[in-house]
mmCIF file of C-alpha atoms and ligand atoms in Angstrom:
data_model
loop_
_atom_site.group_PDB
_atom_site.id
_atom_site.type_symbol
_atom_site.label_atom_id
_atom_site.label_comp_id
_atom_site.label_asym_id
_atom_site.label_seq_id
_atom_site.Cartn_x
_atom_site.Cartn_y
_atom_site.Cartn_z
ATOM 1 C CA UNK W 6 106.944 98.939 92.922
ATOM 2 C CA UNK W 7 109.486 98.478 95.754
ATOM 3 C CA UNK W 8 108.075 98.137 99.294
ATOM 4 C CA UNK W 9 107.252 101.797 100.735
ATOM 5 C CA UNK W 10 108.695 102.675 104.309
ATOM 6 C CA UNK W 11 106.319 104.369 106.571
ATOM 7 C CA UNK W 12 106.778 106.227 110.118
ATOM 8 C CA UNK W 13 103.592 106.388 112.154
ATOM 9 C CA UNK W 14 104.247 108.602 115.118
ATOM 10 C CA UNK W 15 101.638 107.504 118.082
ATOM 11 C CA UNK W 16 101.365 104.637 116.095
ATOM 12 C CA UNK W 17 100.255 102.499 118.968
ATOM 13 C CA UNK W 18 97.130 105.061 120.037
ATOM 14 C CA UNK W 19 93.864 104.744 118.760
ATOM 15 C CA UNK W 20 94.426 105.696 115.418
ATOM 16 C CA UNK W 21 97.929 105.192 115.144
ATOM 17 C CA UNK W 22 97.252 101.811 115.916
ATOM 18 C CA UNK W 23 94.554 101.191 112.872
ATOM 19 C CA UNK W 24 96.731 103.261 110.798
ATOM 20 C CA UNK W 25 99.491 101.314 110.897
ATOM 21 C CA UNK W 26 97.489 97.659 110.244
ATOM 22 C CA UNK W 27 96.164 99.692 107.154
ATOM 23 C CA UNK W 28 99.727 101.015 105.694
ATOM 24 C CA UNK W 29 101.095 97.279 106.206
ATOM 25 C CA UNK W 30 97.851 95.784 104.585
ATOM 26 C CA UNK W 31 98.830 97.795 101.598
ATOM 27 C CA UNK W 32 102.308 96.882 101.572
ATOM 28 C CA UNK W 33 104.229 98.921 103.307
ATOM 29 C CA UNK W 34 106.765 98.333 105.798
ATOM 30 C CA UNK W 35 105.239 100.251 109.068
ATOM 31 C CA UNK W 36 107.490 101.660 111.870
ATOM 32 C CA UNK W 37 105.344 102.506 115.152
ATOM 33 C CA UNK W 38 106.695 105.509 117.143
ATOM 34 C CA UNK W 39 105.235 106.024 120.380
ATOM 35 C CA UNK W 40 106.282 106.699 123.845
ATOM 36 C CA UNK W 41 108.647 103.830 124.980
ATOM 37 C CA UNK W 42 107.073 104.130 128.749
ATOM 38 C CA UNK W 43 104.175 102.884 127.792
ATOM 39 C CA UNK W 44 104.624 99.196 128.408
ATOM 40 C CA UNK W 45 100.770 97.918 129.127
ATOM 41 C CA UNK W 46 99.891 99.339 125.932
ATOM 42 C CA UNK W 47 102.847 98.293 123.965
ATOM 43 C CA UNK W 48 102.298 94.884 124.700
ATOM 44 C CA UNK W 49 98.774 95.206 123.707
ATOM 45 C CA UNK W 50 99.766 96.910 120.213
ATOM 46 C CA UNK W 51 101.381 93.989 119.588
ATOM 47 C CA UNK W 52 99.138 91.589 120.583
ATOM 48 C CA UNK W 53 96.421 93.510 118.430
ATOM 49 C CA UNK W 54 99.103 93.385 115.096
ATOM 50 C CA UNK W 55 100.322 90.068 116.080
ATOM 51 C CA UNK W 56 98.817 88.948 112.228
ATOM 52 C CA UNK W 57 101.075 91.538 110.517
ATOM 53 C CA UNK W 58 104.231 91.370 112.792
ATOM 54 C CA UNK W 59 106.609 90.988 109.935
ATOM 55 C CA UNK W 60 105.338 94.187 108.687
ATOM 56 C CA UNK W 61 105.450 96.250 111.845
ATOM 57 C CA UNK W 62 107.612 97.100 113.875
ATOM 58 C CA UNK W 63 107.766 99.283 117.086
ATOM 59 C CA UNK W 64 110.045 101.676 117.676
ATOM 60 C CA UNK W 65 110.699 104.089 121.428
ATOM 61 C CA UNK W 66 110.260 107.779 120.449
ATOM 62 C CA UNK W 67 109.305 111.086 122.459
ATOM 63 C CA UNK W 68 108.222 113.331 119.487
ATOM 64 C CA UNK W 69 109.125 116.294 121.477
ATOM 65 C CA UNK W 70 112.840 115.680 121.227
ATOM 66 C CA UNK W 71 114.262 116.814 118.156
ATOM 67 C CA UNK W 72 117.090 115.111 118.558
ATOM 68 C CA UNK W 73 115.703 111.686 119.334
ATOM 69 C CA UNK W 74 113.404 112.741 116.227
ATOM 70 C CA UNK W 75 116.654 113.184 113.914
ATOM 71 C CA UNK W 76 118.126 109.678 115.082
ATOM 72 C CA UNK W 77 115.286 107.579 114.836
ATOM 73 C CA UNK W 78 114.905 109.166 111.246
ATOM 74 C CA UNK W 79 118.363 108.934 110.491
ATOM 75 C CA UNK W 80 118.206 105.109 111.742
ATOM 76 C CA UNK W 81 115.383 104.456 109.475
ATOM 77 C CA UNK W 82 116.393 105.411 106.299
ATOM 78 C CA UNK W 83 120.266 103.864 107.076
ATOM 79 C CA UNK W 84 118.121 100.305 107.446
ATOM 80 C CA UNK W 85 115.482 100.746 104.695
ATOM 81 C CA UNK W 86 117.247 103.213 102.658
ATOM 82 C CA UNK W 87 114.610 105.467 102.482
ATOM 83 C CA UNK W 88 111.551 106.800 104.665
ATOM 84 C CA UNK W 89 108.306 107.498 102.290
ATOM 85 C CA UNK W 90 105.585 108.336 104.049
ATOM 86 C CA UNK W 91 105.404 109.811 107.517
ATOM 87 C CA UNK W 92 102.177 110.037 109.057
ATOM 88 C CA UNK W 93 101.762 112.233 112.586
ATOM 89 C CA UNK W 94 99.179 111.004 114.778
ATOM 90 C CA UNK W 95 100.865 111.560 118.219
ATOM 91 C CA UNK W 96 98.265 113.818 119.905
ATOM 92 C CA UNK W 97 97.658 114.379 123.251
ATOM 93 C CA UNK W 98 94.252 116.313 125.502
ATOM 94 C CA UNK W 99 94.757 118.381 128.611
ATOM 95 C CA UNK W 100 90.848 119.216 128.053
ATOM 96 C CA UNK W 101 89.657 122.456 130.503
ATOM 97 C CA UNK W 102 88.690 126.151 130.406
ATOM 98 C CA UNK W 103 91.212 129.099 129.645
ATOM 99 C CA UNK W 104 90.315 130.211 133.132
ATOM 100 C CA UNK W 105 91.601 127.289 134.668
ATOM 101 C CA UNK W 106 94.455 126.370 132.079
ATOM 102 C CA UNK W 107 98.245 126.206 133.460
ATOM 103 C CA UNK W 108 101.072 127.170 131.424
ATOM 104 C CA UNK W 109 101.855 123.132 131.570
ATOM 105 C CA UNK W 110 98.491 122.213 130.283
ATOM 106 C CA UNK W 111 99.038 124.570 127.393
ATOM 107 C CA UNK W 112 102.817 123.416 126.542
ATOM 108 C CA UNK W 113 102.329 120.186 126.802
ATOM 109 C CA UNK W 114 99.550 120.369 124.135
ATOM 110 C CA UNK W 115 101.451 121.808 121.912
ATOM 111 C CA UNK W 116 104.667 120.381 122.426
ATOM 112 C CA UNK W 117 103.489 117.057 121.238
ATOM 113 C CA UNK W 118 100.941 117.838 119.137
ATOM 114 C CA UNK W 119 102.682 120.659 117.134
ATOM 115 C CA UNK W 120 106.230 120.673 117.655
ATOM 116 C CA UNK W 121 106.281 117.162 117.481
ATOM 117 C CA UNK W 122 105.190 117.555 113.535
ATOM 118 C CA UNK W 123 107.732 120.009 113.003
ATOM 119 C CA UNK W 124 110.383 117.562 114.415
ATOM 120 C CA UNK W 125 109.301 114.680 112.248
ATOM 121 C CA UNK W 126 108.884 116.926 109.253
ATOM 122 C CA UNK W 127 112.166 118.563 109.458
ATOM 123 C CA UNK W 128 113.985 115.246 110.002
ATOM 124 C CA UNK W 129 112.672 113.380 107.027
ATOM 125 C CA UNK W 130 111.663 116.069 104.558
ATOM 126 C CA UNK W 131 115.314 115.986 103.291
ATOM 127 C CA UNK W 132 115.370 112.521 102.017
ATOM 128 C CA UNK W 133 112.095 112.766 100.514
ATOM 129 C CA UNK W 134 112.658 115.893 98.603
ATOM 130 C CA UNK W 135 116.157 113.966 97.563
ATOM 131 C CA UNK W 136 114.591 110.859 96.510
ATOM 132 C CA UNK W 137 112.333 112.867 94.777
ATOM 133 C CA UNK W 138 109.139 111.070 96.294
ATOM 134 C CA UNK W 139 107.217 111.324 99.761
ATOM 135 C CA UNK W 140 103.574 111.134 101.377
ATOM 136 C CA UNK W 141 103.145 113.145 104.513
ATOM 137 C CA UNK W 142 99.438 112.857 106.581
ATOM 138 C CA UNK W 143 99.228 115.549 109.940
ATOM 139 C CA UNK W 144 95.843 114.082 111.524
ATOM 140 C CA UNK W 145 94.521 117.106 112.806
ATOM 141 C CA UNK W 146 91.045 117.345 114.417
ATOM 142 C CA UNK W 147 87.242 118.380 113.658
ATOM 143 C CA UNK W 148 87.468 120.500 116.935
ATOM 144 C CA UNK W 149 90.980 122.318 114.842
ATOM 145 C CA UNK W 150 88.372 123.988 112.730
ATOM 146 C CA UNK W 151 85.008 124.211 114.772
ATOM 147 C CA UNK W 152 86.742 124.970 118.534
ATOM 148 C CA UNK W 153 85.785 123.126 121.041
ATOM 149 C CA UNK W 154 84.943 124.096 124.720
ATOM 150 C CA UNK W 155 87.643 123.414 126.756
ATOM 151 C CA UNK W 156 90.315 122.779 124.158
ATOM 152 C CA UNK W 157 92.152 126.234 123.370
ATOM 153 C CA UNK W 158 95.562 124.324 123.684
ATOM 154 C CA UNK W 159 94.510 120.903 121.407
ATOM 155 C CA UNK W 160 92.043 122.962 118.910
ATOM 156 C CA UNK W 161 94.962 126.394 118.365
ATOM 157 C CA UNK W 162 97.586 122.646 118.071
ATOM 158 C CA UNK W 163 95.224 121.274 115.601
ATOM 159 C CA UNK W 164 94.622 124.165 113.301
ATOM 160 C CA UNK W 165 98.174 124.770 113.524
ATOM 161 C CA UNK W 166 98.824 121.437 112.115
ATOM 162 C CA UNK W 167 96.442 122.386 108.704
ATOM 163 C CA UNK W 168 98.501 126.002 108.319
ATOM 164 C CA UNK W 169 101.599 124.130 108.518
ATOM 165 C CA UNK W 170 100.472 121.047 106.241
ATOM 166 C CA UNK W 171 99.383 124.059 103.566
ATOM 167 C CA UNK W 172 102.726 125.864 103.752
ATOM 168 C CA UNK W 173 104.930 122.641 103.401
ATOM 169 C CA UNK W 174 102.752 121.341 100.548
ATOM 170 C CA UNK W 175 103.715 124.775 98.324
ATOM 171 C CA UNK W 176 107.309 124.072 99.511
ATOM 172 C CA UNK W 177 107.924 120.604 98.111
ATOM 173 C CA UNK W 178 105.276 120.365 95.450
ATOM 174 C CA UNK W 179 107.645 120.184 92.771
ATOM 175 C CA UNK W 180 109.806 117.471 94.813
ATOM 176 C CA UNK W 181 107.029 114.601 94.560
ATOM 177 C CA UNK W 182 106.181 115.092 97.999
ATOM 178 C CA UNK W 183 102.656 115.511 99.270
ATOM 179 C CA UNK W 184 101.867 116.693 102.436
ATOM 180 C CA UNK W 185 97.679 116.606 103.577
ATOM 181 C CA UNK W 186 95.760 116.865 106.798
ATOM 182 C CA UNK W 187 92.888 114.358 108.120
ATOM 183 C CA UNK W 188 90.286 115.887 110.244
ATOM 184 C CA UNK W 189 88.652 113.010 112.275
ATOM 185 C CA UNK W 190 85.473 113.934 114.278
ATOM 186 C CA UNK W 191 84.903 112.218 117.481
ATOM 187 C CA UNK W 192 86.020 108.616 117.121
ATOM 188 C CA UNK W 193 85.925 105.538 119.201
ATOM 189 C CA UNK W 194 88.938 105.724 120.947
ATOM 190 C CA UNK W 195 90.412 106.137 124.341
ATOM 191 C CA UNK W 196 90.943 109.765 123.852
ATOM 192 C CA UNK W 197 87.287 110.216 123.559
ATOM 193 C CA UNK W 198 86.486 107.654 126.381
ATOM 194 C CA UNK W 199 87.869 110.165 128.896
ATOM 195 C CA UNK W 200 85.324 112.595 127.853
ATOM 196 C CA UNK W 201 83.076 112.917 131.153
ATOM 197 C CA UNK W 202 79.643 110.420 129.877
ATOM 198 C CA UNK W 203 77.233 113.261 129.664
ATOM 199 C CA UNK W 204 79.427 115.413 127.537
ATOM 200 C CA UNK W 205 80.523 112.721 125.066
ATOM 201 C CA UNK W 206 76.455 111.625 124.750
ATOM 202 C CA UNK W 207 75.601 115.354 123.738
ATOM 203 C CA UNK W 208 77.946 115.327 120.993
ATOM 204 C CA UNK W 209 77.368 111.834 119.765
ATOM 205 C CA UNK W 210 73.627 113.534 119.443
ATOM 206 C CA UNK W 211 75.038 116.301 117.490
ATOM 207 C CA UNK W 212 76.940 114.482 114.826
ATOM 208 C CA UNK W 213 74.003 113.640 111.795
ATOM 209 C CA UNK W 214 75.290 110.081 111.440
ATOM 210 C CA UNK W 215 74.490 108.757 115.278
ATOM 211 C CA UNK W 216 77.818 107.553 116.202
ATOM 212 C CA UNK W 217 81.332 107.530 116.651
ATOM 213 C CA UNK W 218 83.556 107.192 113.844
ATOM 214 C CA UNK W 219 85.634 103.997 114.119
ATOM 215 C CA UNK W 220 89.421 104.090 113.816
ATOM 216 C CA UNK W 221 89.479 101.784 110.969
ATOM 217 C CA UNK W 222 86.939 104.684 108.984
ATOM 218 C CA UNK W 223 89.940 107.594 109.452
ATOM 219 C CA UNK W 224 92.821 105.102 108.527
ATOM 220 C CA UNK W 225 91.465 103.907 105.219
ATOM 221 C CA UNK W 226 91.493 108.253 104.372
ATOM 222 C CA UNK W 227 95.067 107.933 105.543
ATOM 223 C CA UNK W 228 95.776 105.044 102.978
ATOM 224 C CA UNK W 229 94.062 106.230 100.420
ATOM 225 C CA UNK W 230 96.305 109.767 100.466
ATOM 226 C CA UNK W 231 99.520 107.867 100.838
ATOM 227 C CA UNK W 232 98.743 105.466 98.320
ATOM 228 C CA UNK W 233 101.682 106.282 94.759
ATOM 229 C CA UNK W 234 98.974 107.548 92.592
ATOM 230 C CA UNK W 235 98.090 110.437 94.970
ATOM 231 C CA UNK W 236 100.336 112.884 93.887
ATOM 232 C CA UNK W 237 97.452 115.532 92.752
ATOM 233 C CA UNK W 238 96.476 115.763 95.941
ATOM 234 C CA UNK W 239 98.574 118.429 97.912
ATOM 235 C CA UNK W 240 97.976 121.039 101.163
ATOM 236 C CA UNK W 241 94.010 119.640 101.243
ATOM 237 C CA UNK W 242 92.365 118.508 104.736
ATOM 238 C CA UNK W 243 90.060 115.868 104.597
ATOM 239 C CA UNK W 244 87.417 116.055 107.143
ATOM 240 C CA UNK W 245 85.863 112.293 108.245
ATOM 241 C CA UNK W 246 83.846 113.295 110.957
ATOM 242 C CA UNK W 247 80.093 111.759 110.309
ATOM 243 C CA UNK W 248 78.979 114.974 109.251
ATOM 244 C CA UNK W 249 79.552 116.951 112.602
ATOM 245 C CA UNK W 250 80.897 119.819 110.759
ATOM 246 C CA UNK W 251 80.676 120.084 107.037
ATOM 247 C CA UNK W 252 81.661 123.165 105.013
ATOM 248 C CA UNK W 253 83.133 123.827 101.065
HETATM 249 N N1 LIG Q 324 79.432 124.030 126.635
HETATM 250 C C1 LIG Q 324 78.981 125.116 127.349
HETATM 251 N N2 LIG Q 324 79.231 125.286 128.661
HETATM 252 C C2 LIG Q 324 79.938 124.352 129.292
HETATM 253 C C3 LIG Q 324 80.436 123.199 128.642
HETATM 254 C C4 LIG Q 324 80.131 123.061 127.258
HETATM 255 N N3 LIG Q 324 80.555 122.017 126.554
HETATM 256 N N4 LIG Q 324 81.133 122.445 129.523
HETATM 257 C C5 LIG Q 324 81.080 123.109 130.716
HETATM 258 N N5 LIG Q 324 80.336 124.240 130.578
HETATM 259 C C6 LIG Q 324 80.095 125.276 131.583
HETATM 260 C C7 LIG Q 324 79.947 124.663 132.964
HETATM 261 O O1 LIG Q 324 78.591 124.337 133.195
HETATM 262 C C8 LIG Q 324 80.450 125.772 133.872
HETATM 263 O O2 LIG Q 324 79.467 126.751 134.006
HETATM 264 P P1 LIG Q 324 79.412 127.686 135.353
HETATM 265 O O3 LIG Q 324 80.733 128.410 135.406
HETATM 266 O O4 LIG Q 324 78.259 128.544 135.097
HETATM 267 O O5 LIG Q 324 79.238 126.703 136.492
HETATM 268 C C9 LIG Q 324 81.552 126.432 133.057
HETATM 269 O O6 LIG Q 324 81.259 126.101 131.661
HETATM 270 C C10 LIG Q 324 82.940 125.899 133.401
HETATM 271 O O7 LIG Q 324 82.848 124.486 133.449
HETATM 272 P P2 LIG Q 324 83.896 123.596 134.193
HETATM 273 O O8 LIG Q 324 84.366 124.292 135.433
HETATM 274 O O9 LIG Q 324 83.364 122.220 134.286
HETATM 275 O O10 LIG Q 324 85.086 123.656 133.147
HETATM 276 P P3 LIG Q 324 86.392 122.805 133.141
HETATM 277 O O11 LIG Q 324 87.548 123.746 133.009
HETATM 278 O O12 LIG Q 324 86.459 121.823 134.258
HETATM 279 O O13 LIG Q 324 86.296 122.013 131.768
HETATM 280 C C11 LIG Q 324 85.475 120.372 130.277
HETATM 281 C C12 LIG Q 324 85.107 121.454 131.286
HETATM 282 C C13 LIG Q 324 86.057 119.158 130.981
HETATM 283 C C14 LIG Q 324 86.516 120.865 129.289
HETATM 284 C C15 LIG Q 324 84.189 120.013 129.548
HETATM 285 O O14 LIG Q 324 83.636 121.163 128.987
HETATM 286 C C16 LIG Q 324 84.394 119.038 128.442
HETATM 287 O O15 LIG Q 324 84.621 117.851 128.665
HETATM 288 N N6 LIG Q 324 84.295 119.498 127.179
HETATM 289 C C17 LIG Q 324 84.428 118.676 126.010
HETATM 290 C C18 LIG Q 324 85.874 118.577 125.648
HETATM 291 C C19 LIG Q 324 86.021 117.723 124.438
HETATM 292 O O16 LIG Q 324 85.150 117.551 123.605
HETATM 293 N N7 LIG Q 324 87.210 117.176 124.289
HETATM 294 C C20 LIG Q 324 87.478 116.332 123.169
HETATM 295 C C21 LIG Q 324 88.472 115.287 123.587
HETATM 296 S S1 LIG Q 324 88.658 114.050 122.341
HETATM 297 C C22 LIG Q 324 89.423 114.816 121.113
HETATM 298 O O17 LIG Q 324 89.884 115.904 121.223
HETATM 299 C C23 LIG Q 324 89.553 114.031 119.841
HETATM 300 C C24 LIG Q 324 89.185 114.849 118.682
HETATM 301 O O18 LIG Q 324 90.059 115.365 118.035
HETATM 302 C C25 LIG Q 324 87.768 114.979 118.309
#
């Protein structure tokens, strides 16, 4: 099998950053999109994938620009030839109450974490449905199907991300493209270390197995549905979230 090419958008965040070690460790060729401004963080993605730096590369993107989305795409598939799997795990918090939410806090959240799915999607959908083959993961949220106090922005982004994942999967079913959601719980990454100490104890009390999830626990789900002989699986969510919320 020739050498898949995968897109990982916040691929140097918490997950992103797991996800793509994973995708190269199964022999793919990973491109990192993330926020070139981030320069501390940059520099410490690729200290922390220094082992698989043939693999990975990073690559400047602000998902909310469709037309930076459509270039970096575009640029992609003109070096590789194609673009196979496109995971979207750029997410952002602007955690508080309704009563207090501005109109920024709520358009930012879902300007990145929504639109920016639909700008990825749209941009690379084309090739996959003409090479007749692609893997697409949204990584949605626990708190996109429970709520969550304080998140009306992130949790209406998140569940928006499943609808969307369920309609797209009936569209290109019949192209070989496959497009799932991942639902991780509460997870130990810097997202969840802003969560005020008392707040993030109380839930780590209410999820059944004790603890955080680790990144490396969500990306090995992401593999897995990516991985050639996936195809059956289409328009599912897969919820890794120690058993915080659990339903049929
Ligand atoms: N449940 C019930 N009541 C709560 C509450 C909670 N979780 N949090 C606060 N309250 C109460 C407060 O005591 C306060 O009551 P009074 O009005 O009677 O004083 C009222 O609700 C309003 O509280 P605040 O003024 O403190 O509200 P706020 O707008 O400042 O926001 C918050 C509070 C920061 C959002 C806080 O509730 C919180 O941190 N919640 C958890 C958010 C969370 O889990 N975010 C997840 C981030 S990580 C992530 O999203 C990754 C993933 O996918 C899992």
């Amino acid at each position: 099998m020739n050498r898949r090419i995968a897109f990982v958008s916040g691929g140097i965040g918490g997950l992103g950053t797991e996800i793509c070690r994973h995708l190269a460790l199964c022999g793919h060729h990973v491109i990192a999109a993330d926020l070139g401004a981030r320069t501390e963080r940059i520099a410490a993605f690729r200290a922390e994938v220094e082992d698989l730096a043939e693999h990975i590369r990073f690559e400047a993107l602000d998902i909310s620009d469709f037309d930076a989305c459509a270039a970096s795409i575009r640029r992609v598939e003109a070096e590789h030839g194609s673009l196979d799997v496109l995971v979207n795990a750029a997410g952002i918090t602007r955690d508080t109450t309704l009563r207090k939410m501005s109109q920024e806090q709520w358009h930012s959240v879902l300007t990145v974490n929504l639109d920016g799915v639909f700008n990825l999607c749209r941009n690379a959908i084309e090739g996959m449905c003409a090479r007749g083959y692609g893997r697409i993961v949204n990584i949605s949220s626990v708190n996109g199907q429970t709520g969550q106090f304080g998140q009306t922005n992130y949790a209406a982004a998140k569940a928006g991300m499943h609808g969307f994942t369920m309609a797209l999967a009936r569209e290109v079913a019949r192209k070989g493209v496959t497009v799932n959601s991942v639902s991780p719980g509460y997870c130990e990454t810097a997202m969840v270390m802003q969560i005020a100490p008392e707040v993030r104890e109380q839930i780590i009390a209410d999820v059944p197995v004790g603890r955080l999830g680790k990144p490396s626990e969500i990306a090995r789900v992401v593999a897995f549905l990516v991985a050639a002989d996936s195809g059956f699986i289409t328009g599912a969510n897969i919820p890794v979230n120690g058993g915080y919320f659990m339903d049929f």
